[in-house]
């Protein structure tokens, strides 16, 4: 049986939060949607989540303003389509640097 001819070929994602399609190499796996209700995050994960929320907010704010966007693009030396990722990376590195300074 050829896996390529399956109706699930190259299918990935979820369907109505009931079924998940995953790709492992050239095979498609169908599984039940995971139950995340009892998930407990560590303090480090919670801190990273907070930083990501703020980084996302700041990156979207900068990208919404054309002048700030151009300035950030020049400062980070990236193309427009990679600006969001570069802004988030910059925010994370500044946050880590600030945490390191606070620990001293």
PDB file of N, CA and C in Angstrom:
ATOM      1  N   UNK A   1       0.842  -1.168   0.000  1.00  0.00           N
ATOM      2  CA  UNK A   1       0.000   0.000   0.000  1.00  0.00           C
ATOM      3  C   UNK A   1       0.896   1.243   0.000  1.00  0.00           C
ATOM      4  N   UNK A   2       0.663   2.134  -0.902  1.00  0.00           N
ATOM      5  CA  UNK A   2       1.444   3.360  -0.982  1.00  0.00           C
ATOM      6  C   UNK A   2       0.829   4.421  -0.085  1.00  0.00           C
ATOM      7  N   UNK A   3       1.627   4.980   0.796  1.00  0.00           N
ATOM      8  CA  UNK A   3       1.129   5.993   1.725  1.00  0.00           C
ATOM      9  C   UNK A   3       0.797   7.277   0.979  1.00  0.00           C
ATOM     10  N   UNK A   4       1.494   7.568  -0.102  1.00  0.00           N
ATOM     11  CA  UNK A   4       1.258   8.789  -0.869  1.00  0.00           C
ATOM     12  C   UNK A   4      -0.153   8.889  -1.421  1.00  0.00           C
ATOM     13  N   UNK A   5      -0.802   7.776  -1.662  1.00  0.00           N
ATOM     14  CA  UNK A   5      -2.125   7.804  -2.263  1.00  0.00           C
ATOM     15  C   UNK A   5      -3.241   7.917  -1.232  1.00  0.00           C
ATOM     16  N   UNK A   6      -2.873   7.988   0.023  1.00  0.00           N
ATOM     17  CA  UNK A   6      -3.853   8.118   1.087  1.00  0.00           C
ATOM     18  C   UNK A   6      -4.515   9.493   1.025  1.00  0.00           C
ATOM     19  N   UNK A   7      -5.755   9.568   1.475  1.00  0.00           N
ATOM     20  CA  UNK A   7      -6.434  10.868   1.491  1.00  0.00           C
ATOM     21  C   UNK A   7      -5.826  11.787   2.555  1.00  0.00           C
ATOM     22  N   UNK A   8      -5.031  11.231   3.476  1.00  0.00           N
ATOM     23  CA  UNK A   8      -4.409  12.005   4.534  1.00  0.00           C
ATOM     24  C   UNK A   8      -2.995  12.462   4.180  1.00  0.00           C
ATOM     25  N   UNK A   9      -2.564  12.254   2.957  1.00  0.00           N
ATOM     26  CA  UNK A   9      -1.207  12.610   2.543  1.00  0.00           C
ATOM     27  C   UNK A   9      -0.943  14.091   2.785  1.00  0.00           C
ATOM     28  N   UNK A  10       0.099  14.384   3.522  1.00  0.00           N
ATOM     29  CA  UNK A  10       0.532  15.758   3.843  1.00  0.00           C
ATOM     30  C   UNK A  10      -0.527  16.557   4.606  1.00  0.00           C
ATOM     31  N   UNK A  11      -1.407  15.878   5.304  1.00  0.00           N
ATOM     32  CA  UNK A  11      -2.431  16.545   6.092  1.00  0.00           C
ATOM     33  C   UNK A  11      -1.905  16.724   7.512  1.00  0.00           C
ATOM     34  N   UNK A  12      -2.035  17.924   8.062  1.00  0.00           N
ATOM     35  CA  UNK A  12      -1.647  18.144   9.448  1.00  0.00           C
ATOM     36  C   UNK A  12      -2.575  19.187  10.052  1.00  0.00           C
ATOM     37  N   UNK A  13      -2.751  19.104  11.368  1.00  0.00           N
ATOM     38  CA  UNK A  13      -3.625  20.044  12.054  1.00  0.00           C
ATOM     39  C   UNK A  13      -4.664  19.305  12.875  1.00  0.00           C
ATOM     40  N   UNK A  14      -5.716  20.035  13.239  1.00  0.00           N
ATOM     41  CA  UNK A  14      -6.758  19.430  14.063  1.00  0.00           C
ATOM     42  C   UNK A  14      -8.118  19.666  13.436  1.00  0.00           C
ATOM     43  N   UNK A  15      -9.053  18.826  13.794  1.00  0.00           N
ATOM     44  CA  UNK A  15     -10.394  18.890  13.262  1.00  0.00           C
ATOM     45  C   UNK A  15     -11.374  19.015  14.424  1.00  0.00           C
ATOM     46  N   UNK A  16     -11.946  20.194  14.596  1.00  0.00           N
ATOM     47  CA  UNK A  16     -12.972  20.440  15.610  1.00  0.00           C
ATOM     48  C   UNK A  16     -12.542  20.032  17.026  1.00  0.00           C
ATOM     49  N   UNK A  17     -11.277  20.161  17.327  1.00  0.00           N
ATOM     50  CA  UNK A  17     -10.718  19.796  18.633  1.00  0.00           C
ATOM     51  C   UNK A  17     -11.111  18.385  19.062  1.00  0.00           C
ATOM     52  N   UNK A  18     -11.187  17.484  18.105  1.00  0.00           N
ATOM     53  CA  UNK A  18     -11.492  16.086  18.394  1.00  0.00           C
ATOM     54  C   UNK A  18     -10.428  15.151  17.847  1.00  0.00           C
ATOM     55  N   UNK A  19      -9.920  15.465  16.652  1.00  0.00           N
ATOM     56  CA  UNK A  19      -8.951  14.608  15.977  1.00  0.00           C
ATOM     57  C   UNK A  19      -7.752  15.452  15.554  1.00  0.00           C
ATOM     58  N   UNK A  20      -6.542  14.876  15.679  1.00  0.00           N
ATOM     59  CA  UNK A  20      -5.309  15.559  15.289  1.00  0.00           C
ATOM     60  C   UNK A  20      -4.601  14.735  14.229  1.00  0.00           C
ATOM     61  N   UNK A  21      -4.128  15.416  13.190  1.00  0.00           N
ATOM     62  CA  UNK A  21      -3.343  14.779  12.134  1.00  0.00           C
ATOM     63  C   UNK A  21      -1.906  15.262  12.273  1.00  0.00           C
ATOM     64  N   UNK A  22      -0.951  14.318  12.375  1.00  0.00           N
ATOM     65  CA  UNK A  22       0.457  14.669  12.545  1.00  0.00           C
ATOM     66  C   UNK A  22       1.280  14.006  11.454  1.00  0.00           C
ATOM     67  N   UNK A  23       2.385  14.669  11.100  1.00  0.00           N
ATOM     68  CA  UNK A  23       3.301  14.119  10.112  1.00  0.00           C
ATOM     69  C   UNK A  23       4.555  13.617  10.818  1.00  0.00           C
ATOM     70  N   UNK A  24       4.920  12.361  10.584  1.00  0.00           N
ATOM     71  CA  UNK A  24       6.165  11.786  11.061  1.00  0.00           C
ATOM     72  C   UNK A  24       6.882  11.216   9.848  1.00  0.00           C
ATOM     73  N   UNK A  25       7.844  11.984   9.337  1.00  0.00           N
ATOM     74  CA  UNK A  25       8.527  11.568   8.119  1.00  0.00           C
ATOM     75  C   UNK A  25       7.556  11.600   6.967  1.00  0.00           C
ATOM     76  N   UNK A  26       7.364  10.463   6.316  1.00  0.00           N
ATOM     77  CA  UNK A  26       6.430  10.407   5.193  1.00  0.00           C
ATOM     78  C   UNK A  26       5.111   9.743   5.578  1.00  0.00           C
ATOM     79  N   UNK A  27       4.856   9.610   6.872  1.00  0.00           N
ATOM     80  CA  UNK A  27       3.623   8.975   7.347  1.00  0.00           C
ATOM     81  C   UNK A  27       2.728   9.993   8.049  1.00  0.00           C
ATOM     82  N   UNK A  28       1.430   9.800   7.915  1.00  0.00           N
ATOM     83  CA  UNK A  28       0.449  10.634   8.601  1.00  0.00           C
ATOM     84  C   UNK A  28      -0.170   9.823   9.725  1.00  0.00           C
ATOM     85  N   UNK A  29      -0.184  10.393  10.935  1.00  0.00           N
ATOM     86  CA  UNK A  29      -0.739   9.719  12.102  1.00  0.00           C
ATOM     87  C   UNK A  29      -1.974  10.481  12.550  1.00  0.00           C
ATOM     88  N   UNK A  30      -3.037   9.753  12.844  1.00  0.00           N
ATOM     89  CA  UNK A  30      -4.279  10.346  13.333  1.00  0.00           C
ATOM     90  C   UNK A  30      -4.409   9.970  14.802  1.00  0.00           C
ATOM     91  N   UNK A  31      -4.647  10.979  15.656  1.00  0.00           N
ATOM     92  CA  UNK A  31      -4.789  10.705  17.081  1.00  0.00           C
ATOM     93  C   UNK A  31      -5.877  11.571  17.687  1.00  0.00           C
ATOM     94  N   UNK A  32      -6.207  11.261  18.926  1.00  0.00           N
ATOM     95  CA  UNK A  32      -7.215  12.012  19.670  1.00  0.00           C
ATOM     96  C   UNK A  32      -6.630  13.364  20.075  1.00  0.00           C
ATOM     97  N   UNK A  33      -7.452  14.399  20.122  1.00  0.00           N
ATOM     98  CA  UNK A  33      -7.021  15.729  20.549  1.00  0.00           C
ATOM     99  C   UNK A  33      -6.587  15.645  22.014  1.00  0.00           C
ATOM    100  N   UNK A  34      -5.428  16.217  22.377  1.00  0.00           N
ATOM    101  CA  UNK A  34      -4.932  16.083  23.750  1.00  0.00           C
ATOM    102  C   UNK A  34      -5.769  16.865  24.767  1.00  0.00           C
ATOM    103  N   UNK A  35      -5.922  16.286  25.957  1.00  0.00           N
ATOM    104  CA  UNK A  35      -6.632  16.946  27.052  1.00  0.00           C
ATOM    105  C   UNK A  35      -5.610  17.734  27.862  1.00  0.00           C
ATOM    106  N   UNK A  36      -5.647  19.067  27.745  1.00  0.00           N
ATOM    107  CA  UNK A  36      -4.662  19.914  28.417  1.00  0.00           C
ATOM    108  C   UNK A  36      -5.226  20.544  29.689  1.00  0.00           C
ATOM    109  N   UNK A  37      -6.379  20.078  30.146  1.00  0.00           N
ATOM    110  CA  UNK A  37      -7.039  20.707  31.290  1.00  0.00           C
ATOM    111  C   UNK A  37      -6.267  20.514  32.597  1.00  0.00           C
ATOM    112  N   UNK A  38      -5.529  19.439  32.733  1.00  0.00           N
ATOM    113  CA  UNK A  38      -4.792  19.180  33.972  1.00  0.00           C
ATOM    114  C   UNK A  38      -3.314  19.539  33.865  1.00  0.00           C
ATOM    115  N   UNK A  39      -2.970  20.279  32.847  1.00  0.00           N
ATOM    116  CA  UNK A  39      -1.588  20.663  32.612  1.00  0.00           C
ATOM    117  C   UNK A  39      -1.147  21.694  33.658  1.00  0.00           C
ATOM    118  N   UNK A  40       0.010  21.479  34.241  1.00  0.00           N
ATOM    119  CA  UNK A  40       0.557  22.396  35.237  1.00  0.00           C
ATOM    120  C   UNK A  40       1.879  22.933  34.705  1.00  0.00           C
ATOM    121  N   UNK A  41       1.969  24.248  34.594  1.00  0.00           N
ATOM    122  CA  UNK A  41       3.185  24.866  34.081  1.00  0.00           C
ATOM    123  C   UNK A  41       4.154  25.158  35.217  1.00  0.00           C
ATOM    124  N   UNK A  42       5.441  24.997  34.936  1.00  0.00           N
ATOM    125  CA  UNK A  42       6.468  25.316  35.920  1.00  0.00           C
ATOM    126  C   UNK A  42       6.623  26.833  35.993  1.00  0.00           C
ATOM    127  N   UNK A  43       7.230  27.342  37.062  1.00  0.00           N
ATOM    128  CA  UNK A  43       7.456  28.797  37.145  1.00  0.00           C
ATOM    129  C   UNK A  43       8.254  29.339  35.951  1.00  0.00           C
ATOM    130  N   UNK A  44       9.211  28.579  35.471  1.00  0.00           N
ATOM    131  CA  UNK A  44      10.005  29.023  34.325  1.00  0.00           C
ATOM    132  C   UNK A  44       9.133  29.117  33.066  1.00  0.00           C
ATOM    133  N   UNK A  45       8.231  28.144  32.879  1.00  0.00           N
ATOM    134  CA  UNK A  45       7.329  28.178  31.728  1.00  0.00           C
ATOM    135  C   UNK A  45       6.369  29.364  31.819  1.00  0.00           C
ATOM    136  N   UNK A  46       5.878  29.643  33.018  1.00  0.00           N
ATOM    137  CA  UNK A  46       4.988  30.782  33.211  1.00  0.00           C
ATOM    138  C   UNK A  46       5.709  32.095  32.913  1.00  0.00           C
ATOM    139  N   UNK A  47       6.966  32.195  33.348  1.00  0.00           N
ATOM    140  CA  UNK A  47       7.764  33.399  33.093  1.00  0.00           C
ATOM    141  C   UNK A  47       7.994  33.575  31.597  1.00  0.00           C
ATOM    142  N   UNK A  48       8.328  32.494  30.910  1.00  0.00           N
ATOM    143  CA  UNK A  48       8.544  32.555  29.460  1.00  0.00           C
ATOM    144  C   UNK A  48       7.260  32.944  28.751  1.00  0.00           C
ATOM    145  N   UNK A  49       6.137  32.446  29.224  1.00  0.00           N
ATOM    146  CA  UNK A  49       4.840  32.785  28.641  1.00  0.00           C
ATOM    147  C   UNK A  49       4.540  34.279  28.812  1.00  0.00           C
ATOM    148  N   UNK A  50       4.863  34.830  29.976  1.00  0.00           N
ATOM    149  CA  UNK A  50       4.678  36.264  30.220  1.00  0.00           C
ATOM    150  C   UNK A  50       5.538  37.095  29.270  1.00  0.00           C
ATOM    151  N   UNK A  51       6.792  36.695  29.138  1.00  0.00           N
ATOM    152  CA  UNK A  51       7.709  37.420  28.257  1.00  0.00           C
ATOM    153  C   UNK A  51       7.208  37.362  26.816  1.00  0.00           C
ATOM    154  N   UNK A  52       6.715  36.209  26.396  1.00  0.00           N
ATOM    155  CA  UNK A  52       6.220  36.058  25.022  1.00  0.00           C
ATOM    156  C   UNK A  52       4.999  36.945  24.788  1.00  0.00           C
ATOM    157  N   UNK A  53       4.116  37.047  25.765  1.00  0.00           N
ATOM    158  CA  UNK A  53       2.941  37.923  25.624  1.00  0.00           C
ATOM    159  C   UNK A  53       3.367  39.366  25.411  1.00  0.00           C
ATOM    160  N   UNK A  54       4.327  39.823  26.235  1.00  0.00           N
ATOM    161  CA  UNK A  54       4.804  41.196  26.104  1.00  0.00           C
ATOM    162  C   UNK A  54       5.557  41.405  24.801  1.00  0.00           C
ATOM    163  N   UNK A  55       6.350  40.408  24.394  1.00  0.00           N
ATOM    164  CA  UNK A  55       7.104  40.508  23.132  1.00  0.00           C
ATOM    165  C   UNK A  55       6.146  40.588  21.952  1.00  0.00           C
ATOM    166  N   UNK A  56       5.097  39.798  21.978  1.00  0.00           N
ATOM    167  CA  UNK A  56       4.092  39.798  20.918  1.00  0.00           C
ATOM    168  C   UNK A  56       3.399  41.159  20.838  1.00  0.00           C
ATOM    169  N   UNK A  57       3.028  41.700  21.990  1.00  0.00           N
ATOM    170  CA  UNK A  57       2.360  43.003  22.036  1.00  0.00           C
ATOM    171  C   UNK A  57       3.266  44.089  21.467  1.00  0.00           C
ATOM    172  N   UNK A  58       4.520  44.101  21.908  1.00  0.00           N
ATOM    173  CA  UNK A  58       5.457  45.127  21.459  1.00  0.00           C
ATOM    174  C   UNK A  58       5.748  45.001  19.966  1.00  0.00           C
ATOM    175  N   UNK A  59       5.942  43.776  19.478  1.00  0.00           N
ATOM    176  CA  UNK A  59       6.229  43.562  18.056  1.00  0.00           C
ATOM    177  C   UNK A  59       5.056  44.021  17.196  1.00  0.00           C
ATOM    178  N   UNK A  60       3.844  43.701  17.599  1.00  0.00           N
ATOM    179  CA  UNK A  60       2.671  44.126  16.836  1.00  0.00           C
ATOM    180  C   UNK A  60       2.512  45.642  16.865  1.00  0.00           C
ATOM    181  N   UNK A  61       2.828  46.256  18.020  1.00  0.00           N
ATOM    182  CA  UNK A  61       2.757  47.713  18.132  1.00  0.00           C
ATOM    183  C   UNK A  61       3.742  48.374  17.166  1.00  0.00           C
ATOM    184  N   UNK A  62       4.962  47.867  17.125  1.00  0.00           N
ATOM    185  CA  UNK A  62       5.985  48.423  16.240  1.00  0.00           C
ATOM    186  C   UNK A  62       5.609  48.211  14.781  1.00  0.00           C
ATOM    187  N   UNK A  63       5.115  47.055  14.446  1.00  0.00           N
ATOM    188  CA  UNK A  63       4.782  46.752  13.059  1.00  0.00           C
ATOM    189  C   UNK A  63       3.562  47.545  12.579  1.00  0.00           C
ATOM    190  N   UNK A  64       2.704  47.977  13.488  1.00  0.00           N
ATOM    191  CA  UNK A  64       1.532  48.752  13.101  1.00  0.00           C
ATOM    192  C   UNK A  64       1.893  50.185  12.715  1.00  0.00           C
ATOM    193  N   UNK A  65       2.998  50.689  13.245  1.00  0.00           N
ATOM    194  CA  UNK A  65       3.452  52.041  12.941  1.00  0.00           C
ATOM    195  C   UNK A  65       4.528  51.958  11.855  1.00  0.00           C
ATOM    196  N   UNK A  66       4.245  52.537  10.702  1.00  0.00           N
ATOM    197  CA  UNK A  66       5.154  52.426   9.558  1.00  0.00           C
ATOM    198  C   UNK A  66       6.545  52.986   9.851  1.00  0.00           C
ATOM    199  N   UNK A  67       6.600  54.104  10.557  1.00  0.00           N
ATOM    200  CA  UNK A  67       7.887  54.739  10.867  1.00  0.00           C
ATOM    201  C   UNK A  67       8.718  53.861  11.818  1.00  0.00           C
ATOM    202  N   UNK A  68       8.081  53.371  12.879  1.00  0.00           N
ATOM    203  CA  UNK A  68       8.773  52.483  13.820  1.00  0.00           C
ATOM    204  C   UNK A  68       9.204  51.188  13.142  1.00  0.00           C
ATOM    205  N   UNK A  69       8.347  50.711  12.255  1.00  0.00           N
ATOM    206  CA  UNK A  69       8.632  49.475  11.531  1.00  0.00           C
ATOM    207  C   UNK A  69       9.883  49.621  10.662  1.00  0.00           C
ATOM    208  N   UNK A  70       9.967  50.722   9.927  1.00  0.00           N
ATOM    209  CA  UNK A  70      11.139  50.954   9.078  1.00  0.00           C
ATOM    210  C   UNK A  70      12.411  51.104   9.909  1.00  0.00           C
ATOM    211  N   UNK A  71      12.303  51.836  11.015  1.00  0.00           N
ATOM    212  CA  UNK A  71      13.465  52.026  11.889  1.00  0.00           C
ATOM    213  C   UNK A  71      13.946  50.693  12.467  1.00  0.00           C
ATOM    214  N   UNK A  72      13.006  49.857  12.879  1.00  0.00           N
ATOM    215  CA  UNK A  72      13.362  48.543  13.430  1.00  0.00           C
ATOM    216  C   UNK A  72      13.971  47.653  12.356  1.00  0.00           C
ATOM    217  N   UNK A  73      13.453  47.751  11.150  1.00  0.00           N
ATOM    218  CA  UNK A  73      13.973  46.962  10.038  1.00  0.00           C
ATOM    219  C   UNK A  73      15.433  47.317   9.759  1.00  0.00           C
ATOM    220  N   UNK A  74      15.744  48.600   9.788  1.00  0.00           N
ATOM    221  CA  UNK A  74      17.117  49.052   9.558  1.00  0.00           C
ATOM    222  C   UNK A  74      18.003  48.644  10.734  1.00  0.00           C
ATOM    223  N   UNK A  75      17.505  48.842  11.969  1.00  0.00           N
ATOM    224  CA  UNK A  75      18.274  48.515  13.172  1.00  0.00           C
ATOM    225  C   UNK A  75      18.621  47.031  13.238  1.00  0.00           C
ATOM    226  N   UNK A  76      17.651  46.184  12.890  1.00  0.00           N
ATOM    227  CA  UNK A  76      17.847  44.734  12.989  1.00  0.00           C
ATOM    228  C   UNK A  76      18.402  44.125  11.707  1.00  0.00           C
ATOM    229  N   UNK A  77      18.449  44.917  10.631  1.00  0.00           N
ATOM    230  CA  UNK A  77      18.979  44.475   9.346  1.00  0.00           C
ATOM    231  C   UNK A  77      18.260  43.214   8.839  1.00  0.00           C
ATOM    232  N   UNK A  78      16.936  43.299   8.753  1.00  0.00           N
ATOM    233  CA  UNK A  78      16.123  42.181   8.274  1.00  0.00           C
ATOM    234  C   UNK A  78      15.137  42.686   7.227  1.00  0.00           C
ATOM    235  N   UNK A  79      14.618  41.750   6.444  1.00  0.00           N
ATOM    236  CA  UNK A  79      13.579  42.103   5.480  1.00  0.00           C
ATOM    237  C   UNK A  79      12.245  42.218   6.209  1.00  0.00           C
ATOM    238  N   UNK A  80      11.268  42.797   5.544  1.00  0.00           N
ATOM    239  CA  UNK A  80       9.956  43.046   6.159  1.00  0.00           C
ATOM    240  C   UNK A  80       9.288  41.756   6.638  1.00  0.00           C
ATOM    241  N   UNK A  81       9.439  40.683   5.873  1.00  0.00           N
ATOM    242  CA  UNK A  81       8.765  39.433   6.241  1.00  0.00           C
ATOM    243  C   UNK A  81       9.423  38.729   7.437  1.00  0.00           C
ATOM    244  N   UNK A  82      10.612  39.167   7.864  1.00  0.00           N
ATOM    245  CA  UNK A  82      11.272  38.554   9.028  1.00  0.00           C
ATOM    246  C   UNK A  82      11.321  39.499  10.221  1.00  0.00           C
ATOM    247  N   UNK A  83      10.666  40.638  10.093  1.00  0.00           N
ATOM    248  CA  UNK A  83      10.733  41.658  11.132  1.00  0.00           C
ATOM    249  C   UNK A  83      10.086  41.202  12.439  1.00  0.00           C
ATOM    250  N   UNK A  84       8.915  40.579  12.375  1.00  0.00           N
ATOM    251  CA  UNK A  84       8.217  40.151  13.593  1.00  0.00           C
ATOM    252  C   UNK A  84       9.099  39.206  14.416  1.00  0.00           C
ATOM    253  N   UNK A  85       9.657  38.201  13.768  1.00  0.00           N
ATOM    254  CA  UNK A  85      10.494  37.230  14.466  1.00  0.00           C
ATOM    255  C   UNK A  85      11.723  37.896  15.061  1.00  0.00           C
ATOM    256  N   UNK A  86      12.330  38.808  14.329  1.00  0.00           N
ATOM    257  CA  UNK A  86      13.511  39.520  14.828  1.00  0.00           C
ATOM    258  C   UNK A  86      13.163  40.390  16.029  1.00  0.00           C
ATOM    259  N   UNK A  87      11.992  41.031  16.007  1.00  0.00           N
ATOM    260  CA  UNK A  87      11.566  41.858  17.136  1.00  0.00           C
ATOM    261  C   UNK A  87      11.329  41.013  18.385  1.00  0.00           C
ATOM    262  N   UNK A  88      10.700  39.851  18.218  1.00  0.00           N
ATOM    263  CA  UNK A  88      10.453  38.958  19.356  1.00  0.00           C
ATOM    264  C   UNK A  88      11.782  38.459  19.917  1.00  0.00           C
ATOM    265  N   UNK A  89      12.701  38.089  19.034  1.00  0.00           N
ATOM    266  CA  UNK A  89      14.019  37.614  19.466  1.00  0.00           C
ATOM    267  C   UNK A  89      14.755  38.709  20.234  1.00  0.00           C
ATOM    268  N   UNK A  90      14.686  39.928  19.731  1.00  0.00           N
ATOM    269  CA  UNK A  90      15.336  41.053  20.395  1.00  0.00           C
ATOM    270  C   UNK A  90      14.738  41.267  21.788  1.00  0.00           C
ATOM    271  N   UNK A  91      13.417  41.187  21.885  1.00  0.00           N
ATOM    272  CA  UNK A  91      12.753  41.390  23.177  1.00  0.00           C
ATOM    273  C   UNK A  91      13.175  40.309  24.171  1.00  0.00           C
ATOM    274  N   UNK A  92      13.239  39.051  23.718  1.00  0.00           N
ATOM    275  CA  UNK A  92      13.643  37.957  24.591  1.00  0.00           C
ATOM    276  C   UNK A  92      15.070  38.141  25.085  1.00  0.00           C
ATOM    277  N   UNK A  93      15.971  38.551  24.185  1.00  0.00           N
ATOM    278  CA  UNK A  93      17.363  38.729  24.607  1.00  0.00           C
ATOM    279  C   UNK A  93      17.476  39.880  25.608  1.00  0.00           C
ATOM    280  N   UNK A  94      16.709  40.963  25.424  1.00  0.00           N
ATOM    281  CA  UNK A  94      16.720  42.064  26.388  1.00  0.00           C
ATOM    282  C   UNK A  94      16.140  41.619  27.732  1.00  0.00           C
ATOM    283  N   UNK A  95      15.095  40.812  27.703  1.00  0.00           N
ATOM    284  CA  UNK A  95      14.479  40.320  28.936  1.00  0.00           C
ATOM    285  C   UNK A  95      15.452  39.434  29.704  1.00  0.00           C
ATOM    286  N   UNK A  96      16.178  38.554  28.988  1.00  0.00           N
ATOM    287  CA  UNK A  96      17.173  37.690  29.638  1.00  0.00           C
ATOM    288  C   UNK A  96      18.289  38.522  30.244  1.00  0.00           C
ATOM    289  N   UNK A  97      18.719  39.540  29.513  1.00  0.00           N
ATOM    290  CA  UNK A  97      19.784  40.411  29.986  1.00  0.00           C
ATOM    291  C   UNK A  97      19.335  41.153  31.257  1.00  0.00           C
ATOM    292  N   UNK A  98      18.107  41.629  31.266  1.00  0.00           N
ATOM    293  CA  UNK A  98      17.574  42.323  32.445  1.00  0.00           C
ATOM    294  C   UNK A  98      17.471  41.387  33.641  1.00  0.00           C
ATOM    295  N   UNK A  99      17.074  40.143  33.415  1.00  0.00           N
ATOM    296  CA  UNK A  99      16.978  39.163  34.502  1.00  0.00           C
ATOM    297  C   UNK A  99      18.358  38.861  35.065  1.00  0.00           C
ATOM    298  N   UNK A 100      19.361  38.748  34.183  1.00  0.00           N
ATOM    299  CA  UNK A 100      20.722  38.478  34.625  1.00  0.00           C
ATOM    300  C   UNK A 100      21.259  39.631  35.471  1.00  0.00           C
ATOM    301  N   UNK A 101      20.934  40.854  35.091  1.00  0.00           N
ATOM    302  CA  UNK A 101      21.368  42.022  35.842  1.00  0.00           C
ATOM    303  C   UNK A 101      20.689  42.084  37.207  1.00  0.00           C
ATOM    304  N   UNK A 102      19.417  41.674  37.275  1.00  0.00           N
ATOM    305  CA  UNK A 102      18.682  41.683  38.535  1.00  0.00           C
ATOM    306  C   UNK A 102      19.234  40.655  39.516  1.00  0.00           C
ATOM    307  N   UNK A 103      19.746  39.535  38.991  1.00  0.00           N
ATOM    308  CA  UNK A 103      20.281  38.482  39.847  1.00  0.00           C
ATOM    309  C   UNK A 103      21.597  38.893  40.485  1.00  0.00           C
ATOM    310  N   UNK A 104      22.317  39.822  39.885  1.00  0.00           N
ATOM    311  CA  UNK A 104      23.632  40.235  40.416  1.00  0.00           C
ATOM    312  C   UNK A 104      23.507  41.087  41.627  1.00  0.00           C
TER     313      UNK A 104
END
